[in-house]
Amino acid sequence: MPYVILEESPHFTSSERMAKTEASKAAGGRSLSPMRFMQLALATTVLFSLAYMYQFVSVSVTLRSEADSEDEDGGIVRNRVLGHSVLHLQGFEAGHKFVSEYDVESQGPLYILLMSDADEDGKYWCPDCERAKKPVMDAFKRAPRGSRLAEIRVGPVAYWADYMNEFRQNQLFYIDHIPTLMRYEGGGNSSTMLTESFCTDPALLDYVFKVNKPLAGEPKKNKVLTMHTPGEVTDYLGTYDNSYPLFLFFVSGYHDFNGRLWCPYCDRADVTVMHNFNYTAPDNAVMVRVVVSATYKGWKKKLNVFKQPEFQEKVAPVRGVPFLGFVKKDVPANKINVHQFMPDYPETNKLQTFFKNKPRTARPN
């Protein structure tokens, strides 16, 4: 254990000086009883401890204050009060090595933030990264104690523009956009990915960082069912009677190598769709999440079960994923009508309107 050498501080209080004076008089004037000596020693120790704690706490009130510790080698910035740390890593090699060797079980929660390079003033060349910087850091301050954020900078414009660069091709990161924020699950797996404008949404950021008291409050009591076959879907729809809002969300399966959705468009839309359903759809609403195929190869086959005429005609003409729809049923005719959400998923206001059982921007299929 390292030694700490304490010198007399000019900031000692008058009570500290009195304690020291009293101890000196007692030692010089008359002998101290063991009990008296222990009392004086304890009082002095307490005063020194309080003085040290005051200096420690007074400079540790913000995430990136002047007193935050920073390691020259790794660029780690720690917040002593919140128990957070931010690590800045330059380039693919440094980022890949750090994440690959990270043990979530023993080292705590890790979040990966992929950003562009920045100039000497800290300004990113990527405008979306510059816009995301403050919202991400503000949300990270609300993350549970012990969380760690690894910001990995992907390099200059020319390198990032090359579609064969390692960040786009390597299975650990496998990204197409910056900024990208995701939760690292360990073992090369990650989840809950946010990209571009989604990285400025406080509600989505709170979800990714597992904030205990999110700004959005508590979610609704609606529920999600996951299905994998056309038979499961048609059987469920056969009993549907329009008594509650029903949504269908067709998505891909997951990569074996990183745990994320193999469809990059599904991966990008997943968090915002699920979060906004949980927070805006009525309490009695149900979402049926339909996984169309475990692999991309299986989805591209003409014989994929969800592409067959029977399902396409009876349920919905799902030509691609993600596909989000609102179900209305003609009960006497036993006919399903699915109104597809047509805007882009970053249009959060329209997505929330859709989930509030008011699909004004939807069109029937």
CSV table of C-alpha atoms in Angstrom, one decimal, residues 15-217:
chain,number,residue,atom,x,y,z
A,15,SER,CA,-10.0,23.6,16.5
A,16,GLU,CA,-7.1,21.6,14.9
A,17,ARG,CA,-4.6,24.1,16.2
A,18,MET,CA,-6.1,24.0,19.7
A,19,ALA,CA,-5.9,20.2,19.7
A,20,LYS,CA,-2.3,20.3,18.8
A,21,THR,CA,-1.5,23.0,21.4
A,22,GLU,CA,-3.3,21.1,24.1
A,23,ALA,CA,-1.4,18.0,23.3
A,24,SER,CA,1.9,19.9,23.5
A,25,LYS,CA,1.0,21.5,26.9
A,26,ALA,CA,0.0,18.2,28.3
A,27,ALA,CA,3.2,16.5,27.2
A,28,GLY,CA,5.4,19.3,28.6
A,29,GLY,CA,3.5,20.2,31.9
A,30,ARG,CA,2.4,16.9,33.3
A,31,SER,CA,2.3,13.2,32.3
A,32,LEU,CA,-0.7,12.0,30.4
A,33,SER,CA,-2.9,9.2,31.5
A,34,PRO,CA,-3.3,6.4,28.9
A,35,MET,CA,-7.0,7.3,28.5
A,36,ARG,CA,-6.2,11.0,28.0
A,37,PHE,CA,-3.5,10.2,25.4
A,38,MET,CA,-5.9,8.0,23.5
A,39,GLN,CA,-8.6,10.7,23.4
A,40,LEU,CA,-6.1,13.3,22.1
A,41,ALA,CA,-4.8,10.9,19.5
A,42,LEU,CA,-8.3,10.1,18.3
A,43,ALA,CA,-9.3,13.7,18.1
A,44,THR,CA,-6.2,14.6,16.1
A,45,THR,CA,-6.8,11.7,13.7
A,46,VAL,CA,-10.4,12.7,13.1
A,47,LEU,CA,-9.5,16.3,12.4
A,48,PHE,CA,-6.8,15.2,9.9
A,49,SER,CA,-9.3,12.9,8.2
A,50,LEU,CA,-11.9,15.6,7.9
A,51,ALA,CA,-9.4,18.0,6.4
A,52,TYR,CA,-8.3,15.4,3.8
A,53,MET,CA,-11.9,14.4,2.9
A,54,TYR,CA,-12.9,18.1,2.4
A,55,GLN,CA,-10.0,18.6,-0.1
A,56,PHE,CA,-11.0,15.4,-1.8
A,57,VAL,CA,-14.7,16.0,-2.2
A,58,SER,CA,-14.5,19.7,-3.0
A,59,VAL,CA,-12.7,19.1,-6.3
A,60,SER,CA,-14.8,16.1,-7.5
A,61,VAL,CA,-18.2,17.4,-8.3
A,62,THR,CA,-18.4,17.1,-12.1
A,63,LEU,CA,-17.5,14.4,-14.6
A,64,ARG,CA,-14.8,16.3,-16.3
A,65,SER,CA,-13.7,18.8,-13.6
A,66,GLU,CA,-10.1,20.0,-13.4
A,67,ALA,CA,-9.5,17.5,-10.6
A,68,ASP,CA,-10.6,14.4,-12.5
A,69,SER,CA,-7.7,12.1,-12.7
A,70,GLU,CA,-6.3,11.4,-16.2
A,71,ASP,CA,-3.7,8.8,-17.2
A,72,GLU,CA,-1.3,10.0,-19.9
A,73,ASP,CA,-1.0,6.5,-21.3
A,74,GLY,CA,-4.6,5.5,-21.7
A,75,GLY,CA,-6.5,8.8,-21.4
A,76,ILE,CA,-8.7,7.6,-18.6
A,77,VAL,CA,-10.8,10.2,-17.0
A,78,ARG,CA,-12.4,9.1,-13.7
A,79,ASN,CA,-15.0,10.8,-11.6
A,80,ARG,CA,-14.4,10.0,-7.9
A,81,VAL,CA,-17.9,10.8,-6.7
A,82,LEU,CA,-20.0,9.0,-9.4
A,83,GLY,CA,-17.6,6.1,-9.9
A,84,HIS,CA,-17.5,6.6,-13.6
A,85,SER,CA,-14.6,6.5,-16.0
A,86,VAL,CA,-14.1,7.6,-19.6
A,87,LEU,CA,-11.4,6.1,-21.8
A,88,HIS,CA,-10.3,7.7,-25.1
A,89,LEU,CA,-8.7,5.4,-27.6
A,90,GLN,CA,-7.3,6.3,-31.0
A,91,GLY,CA,-7.8,4.0,-33.9
A,92,PHE,CA,-8.8,0.4,-34.6
A,93,GLU,CA,-5.9,-1.4,-33.0
A,94,ALA,CA,-6.1,0.3,-29.7
A,95,GLY,CA,-9.9,0.1,-29.6
A,96,HIS,CA,-10.0,-3.6,-30.6
A,97,LYS,CA,-7.3,-4.6,-28.1
A,98,PHE,CA,-9.1,-2.8,-25.2
A,99,VAL,CA,-12.5,-4.2,-25.9
A,100,SER,CA,-11.3,-7.7,-26.7
A,101,GLU,CA,-9.5,-7.9,-23.4
A,102,TYR,CA,-12.2,-6.4,-21.3
A,103,ASP,CA,-14.0,-8.6,-18.7
A,104,VAL,CA,-17.4,-7.2,-17.9
A,105,GLU,CA,-17.9,-9.6,-15.0
A,106,SER,CA,-14.8,-8.4,-13.1
A,107,GLN,CA,-14.4,-4.8,-14.5
A,108,GLY,CA,-18.0,-3.6,-14.6
A,109,PRO,CA,-20.3,-2.3,-17.3
A,110,LEU,CA,-18.7,-1.1,-20.5
A,111,TYR,CA,-20.2,1.1,-23.2
A,112,ILE,CA,-18.6,1.7,-26.6
A,113,LEU,CA,-18.8,5.1,-28.3
A,114,LEU,CA,-17.4,5.2,-31.8
A,115,MET,CA,-16.7,8.8,-33.0
A,116,SER,CA,-14.7,10.6,-35.7
A,117,ASP,CA,-11.3,12.1,-35.0
A,118,ALA,CA,-11.2,15.6,-33.4
A,119,ASP,CA,-9.0,18.6,-33.8
A,120,GLU,CA,-6.8,20.3,-31.2
A,121,ASP,CA,-9.8,22.1,-29.8
A,122,GLY,CA,-11.7,18.8,-29.4
A,123,LYS,CA,-14.1,19.4,-32.3
A,124,TYR,CA,-15.1,16.4,-34.3
A,125,TRP,CA,-14.9,16.4,-38.1
A,126,CYS,CA,-18.2,14.5,-38.2
A,127,PRO,CA,-21.1,17.0,-37.5
A,128,ASP,CA,-23.3,14.2,-36.1
A,129,CYS,CA,-20.5,13.3,-33.6
A,130,GLU,CA,-20.2,16.9,-32.6
A,131,ARG,CA,-24.0,17.1,-32.0
A,132,ALA,CA,-24.0,13.9,-30.0
A,133,LYS,CA,-21.0,14.7,-27.7
A,134,LYS,CA,-22.9,16.6,-25.0
A,135,PRO,CA,-26.1,14.5,-24.9
A,136,VAL,CA,-24.1,11.3,-24.6
A,137,MET,CA,-21.9,12.6,-21.8
A,138,ASP,CA,-24.9,14.1,-20.0
A,139,ALA,CA,-26.7,10.7,-20.0
A,140,PHE,CA,-23.5,8.9,-19.0
A,141,LYS,CA,-23.4,10.9,-15.8
A,142,ARG,CA,-26.8,9.3,-14.9
A,143,ALA,CA,-25.5,5.8,-15.5
A,144,PRO,CA,-25.1,3.4,-12.5
A,145,ARG,CA,-21.9,3.7,-10.4
A,146,GLY,CA,-18.9,1.9,-11.8
A,147,SER,CA,-19.9,2.3,-15.5
A,148,ARG,CA,-17.1,2.8,-18.0
A,149,LEU,CA,-17.3,4.5,-21.4
A,150,ALA,CA,-14.7,3.8,-24.1
A,151,GLU,CA,-14.7,6.4,-26.8
A,152,ILE,CA,-12.9,5.0,-29.8
A,153,ARG,CA,-12.0,7.4,-32.6
A,154,VAL,CA,-12.2,5.9,-36.1
A,155,GLY,CA,-9.7,8.1,-37.8
A,156,PRO,CA,-9.7,10.8,-40.5
A,157,VAL,CA,-12.4,11.3,-43.2
A,158,ALA,CA,-10.6,9.4,-45.9
A,159,TYR,CA,-10.1,6.3,-43.8
A,160,TRP,CA,-13.7,6.2,-42.6
A,161,ALA,CA,-15.0,6.7,-46.1
A,162,ASP,CA,-13.3,3.5,-47.2
A,163,TYR,CA,-15.9,0.8,-46.9
A,164,MET,CA,-13.3,-1.8,-46.3
A,165,ASN,CA,-11.8,-0.2,-43.2
A,166,GLU,CA,-11.6,-2.4,-40.1
A,167,PHE,CA,-14.4,-0.7,-38.1
A,168,ARG,CA,-16.8,-1.6,-40.9
A,169,GLN,CA,-15.5,-5.1,-41.6
A,170,ASN,CA,-14.3,-6.5,-38.2
A,171,GLN,CA,-16.9,-8.6,-36.4
A,172,LEU,CA,-16.3,-6.9,-33.0
A,173,PHE,CA,-17.5,-3.5,-34.2
A,174,TYR,CA,-19.2,-4.1,-37.5
A,175,ILE,CA,-20.6,-0.6,-37.9
A,176,ASP,CA,-21.8,1.6,-40.8
A,177,HIS,CA,-22.4,4.9,-39.1
A,178,ILE,CA,-20.8,7.3,-36.7
A,179,PRO,CA,-21.5,8.2,-34.0
A,180,THR,CA,-22.4,4.7,-32.8
A,181,LEU,CA,-23.1,3.9,-29.1
A,182,MET,CA,-23.6,0.3,-27.9
A,183,ARG,CA,-23.5,-1.7,-24.7
A,184,TYR,CA,-20.8,-4.3,-24.5
A,185,GLU,CA,-22.0,-7.6,-23.2
A,186,GLY,CA,-18.7,-9.4,-23.1
A,187,GLY,CA,-17.3,-12.3,-25.2
A,188,GLY,CA,-17.3,-10.1,-28.3
A,189,ASN,CA,-21.1,-9.5,-28.1
A,190,SER,CA,-22.8,-6.1,-28.0
A,191,SER,CA,-26.4,-4.8,-27.9
A,192,THR,CA,-28.7,-1.8,-27.8
A,193,MET,CA,-27.0,0.1,-30.6
A,194,LEU,CA,-27.8,3.7,-31.3
A,195,THR,CA,-26.5,5.6,-34.4
A,196,GLU,CA,-26.3,9.1,-35.7
A,197,SER,CA,-29.3,11.2,-34.5
A,198,PHE,CA,-30.5,8.5,-32.1
A,199,CYS,CA,-27.4,9.4,-30.0
A,200,THR,CA,-28.9,12.8,-29.2
A,201,ASP,CA,-32.2,11.4,-27.8
A,202,PRO,CA,-32.0,11.5,-23.9
A,203,ALA,CA,-34.7,8.8,-23.5
A,204,LEU,CA,-32.9,6.3,-25.7
A,205,LEU,CA,-29.5,7.2,-24.1
A,206,ASP,CA,-31.0,6.5,-20.6
A,207,TYR,CA,-32.1,3.1,-21.9
A,208,VAL,CA,-28.7,2.2,-23.3
A,209,PHE,CA,-26.9,3.3,-20.1
A,210,LYS,CA,-29.4,1.5,-17.9
A,211,VAL,CA,-30.2,4.7,-15.9
A,212,ASN,CA,-32.0,3.8,-12.7
A,213,LYS,CA,-34.3,6.8,-12.8
A,214,PRO,CA,-34.7,7.7,-16.5
A,215,LEU,CA,-35.9,11.1,-17.6
A,216,ALA,CA,-38.8,9.5,-19.4
A,217,GLY,CA,-40.1,8.0,-16.2
